[in-house]
Amino acid sequence: MSSETAAQTSVSTHILDTSVGRPAEGVALTLSVRSGGDGAWSAHGASKTDADGRCKDLPALPEGTTHVRIEFETEAYFVSHQQAEEQQDAPRVRDSGAFFPEVAITFAVKPGEHYHVPLLLNPFGYSVYRGS
């Protein structure tokens, strides 16, 4: 495997808050990688979702990466949106706090491919899939 091929292995993500039908802006996330199923996790990048709920600036994966983990910090997102709703005297659509304070998604990768991993999120559930 050449380093040129490994450099082409990449990850992107986006989050849709299905409770409001809008992108989830400003969600912090971290990207970790490992080689082999029993390898140690190594931090590899961090970012936040943009106004469209997307994160396109994660670094290319290092050569030999077999597994990737994305950890989404969802609690801060839900807390900030709950405060915004309260300031606007909007009807309360959420309980206090976040049922899922973080969401960690782990998946296997192959060299030379792009992996887009969308997260459909609401206060009490989430779904994830391999997108394109």
Protein backbone atom coordinates (compact mmCIF):
# COMPACT_ATOMS: atom_id res chain seq x y z
CA MET A 1 0.00 0.00 0.00
CA SER A 2 1.53 3.33 -0.98
CA SER A 3 1.20 6.48 1.07
CA GLU A 4 -0.53 8.04 -1.94
CA THR A 5 -3.33 5.46 -1.65
CA ALA A 6 -3.55 5.90 2.13
CA ALA A 7 -3.82 9.68 1.72
CA GLN A 8 -6.96 9.13 -0.33
CA THR A 9 -8.71 7.37 2.56
CA SER A 10 -10.90 10.04 4.06
CA VAL A 11 -13.88 10.66 6.33
CA SER A 12 -16.62 13.29 6.36
CA THR A 13 -19.83 13.56 8.34
CA HIS A 14 -22.92 15.63 8.85
CA ILE A 15 -25.67 15.79 11.45
CA LEU A 16 -29.36 16.39 10.95
CA ASP A 17 -31.40 17.18 14.06
CA THR A 18 -34.56 15.28 13.18
CA SER A 19 -36.49 16.83 16.09
CA VAL A 20 -36.49 20.17 14.25
CA GLY A 21 -35.72 19.04 10.71
CA ARG A 22 -32.57 21.17 10.48
CA PRO A 23 -28.81 20.69 10.39
CA ALA A 24 -27.09 20.51 13.78
CA GLU A 25 -24.59 23.38 13.74
CA GLY A 26 -21.64 23.66 16.10
CA VAL A 27 -21.43 20.06 17.31
CA ALA A 28 -17.86 19.31 18.37
CA LEU A 29 -16.44 15.97 17.30
CA THR A 30 -13.21 14.04 17.52
CA LEU A 31 -11.77 11.50 15.12
CA SER A 32 -9.67 8.58 16.39
CA VAL A 33 -7.98 5.80 14.42
CA ARG A 34 -6.41 2.42 15.05
CA SER A 35 -4.71 -0.37 13.14
CA GLY A 36 -6.15 -3.81 13.81
CA GLY A 37 -9.10 -4.77 15.96
CA ASP A 38 -7.04 -4.80 19.14
CA GLY A 39 -4.84 -1.79 18.37
CA ALA A 40 -4.79 1.27 20.61
CA TRP A 41 -6.92 4.26 19.62
CA SER A 42 -5.00 7.35 18.59
CA ALA A 43 -6.54 10.84 18.37
CA HIS A 44 -6.34 12.02 14.77
CA GLY A 45 -8.46 15.14 14.40
CA ALA A 46 -11.19 17.35 15.80
CA SER A 47 -13.69 19.76 14.33
CA LYS A 48 -17.19 21.23 14.63
CA THR A 49 -20.12 20.98 12.26
CA ASP A 50 -20.74 24.03 10.09
CA ALA A 51 -24.02 25.89 9.49
CA ASP A 52 -25.13 23.07 7.20
CA GLY A 53 -24.35 20.48 9.90
CA ARG A 54 -21.39 19.21 7.87
CA CYS A 55 -17.80 18.50 8.78
CA LYS A 56 -15.62 18.26 5.69
CA ASP A 57 -12.25 19.25 7.16
CA LEU A 58 -11.17 16.03 8.89
CA PRO A 59 -7.62 14.95 8.01
CA ALA A 60 -6.90 12.05 5.67
CA LEU A 61 -6.41 8.78 7.50
CA PRO A 62 -2.88 7.51 8.16
CA GLU A 63 -1.57 4.49 6.30
CA GLY A 64 -2.55 1.23 8.00
CA THR A 65 -5.78 2.53 9.53
CA THR A 66 -8.38 -0.24 9.80
CA HIS A 67 -10.91 1.29 12.22
CA VAL A 68 -12.19 4.80 12.80
CA ARG A 69 -14.19 6.24 15.69
CA ILE A 70 -16.06 9.54 15.57
CA GLU A 71 -17.22 10.90 18.91
CA PHE A 72 -19.94 13.55 18.69
CA GLU A 73 -20.36 15.84 21.73
CA THR A 74 -24.15 16.07 21.59
CA GLU A 75 -24.91 17.31 25.12
CA ALA A 76 -23.59 20.84 24.57
CA TYR A 77 -25.60 21.06 21.33
CA PHE A 78 -28.88 20.08 23.00
CA VAL A 79 -28.25 22.32 26.03
CA SER A 80 -27.55 25.35 23.81
CA HIS A 81 -30.67 24.72 21.73
CA GLN A 82 -32.82 24.26 24.80
CA GLN A 83 -31.59 27.61 26.16
CA ALA A 84 -32.32 29.28 22.82
CA GLU A 85 -35.87 27.89 22.85
CA GLU A 86 -36.41 29.15 26.41
CA GLN A 87 -35.16 32.64 25.49
CA GLN A 88 -37.62 32.77 22.61
CA ASP A 89 -40.54 31.60 24.77
CA ALA A 90 -40.89 28.73 22.34
CA PRO A 91 -42.85 25.66 23.40
CA ARG A 92 -40.63 23.15 25.16
CA VAL A 93 -40.01 20.17 22.94
CA ARG A 94 -37.22 18.63 25.01
CA ASP A 95 -36.71 17.34 28.50
CA SER A 96 -33.97 18.93 30.53
CA GLY A 97 -30.54 17.49 29.85
CA ALA A 98 -29.42 15.18 27.08
CA PHE A 99 -30.25 11.50 27.13
CA PHE A 100 -27.25 10.84 24.89
CA PRO A 101 -24.53 13.26 26.06
CA GLU A 102 -22.25 11.83 23.38
CA VAL A 103 -22.53 9.50 20.42
CA ALA A 104 -19.55 7.35 19.44
CA ILE A 105 -19.59 5.63 16.06
CA THR A 106 -16.92 3.04 15.20
CA PHE A 107 -16.51 1.64 11.70
CA ALA A 108 -14.04 -0.32 9.57
CA VAL A 109 -12.24 1.29 6.62
CA LYS A 110 -10.31 0.12 3.57
CA PRO A 111 -7.45 2.04 1.93
CA GLY A 112 -8.30 4.47 -0.84
CA GLU A 113 -12.00 4.92 -0.09
CA HIS A 114 -14.04 7.86 1.16
CA TYR A 115 -16.39 7.31 4.11
CA HIS A 116 -19.28 9.72 4.65
CA VAL A 117 -21.02 8.99 7.95
CA PRO A 118 -24.28 10.94 8.49
CA LEU A 119 -25.83 11.09 11.96
CA LEU A 120 -29.59 11.55 12.28
CA LEU A 121 -30.05 12.88 15.80
CA ASN A 122 -32.88 13.72 18.16
CA PRO A 123 -32.95 14.13 21.94
CA PHE A 124 -33.87 10.50 22.59
CA GLY A 125 -32.42 8.55 19.69
CA TYR A 126 -30.05 8.50 16.77
CA SER A 127 -29.34 6.62 13.59
CA VAL A 128 -26.20 6.42 11.51
CA TYR A 129 -25.35 4.97 8.10
CA ARG A 130 -22.66 5.01 5.44
CA GLY A 131 -23.56 7.72 3.01
CA SER A 132 -21.98 8.81 -0.24
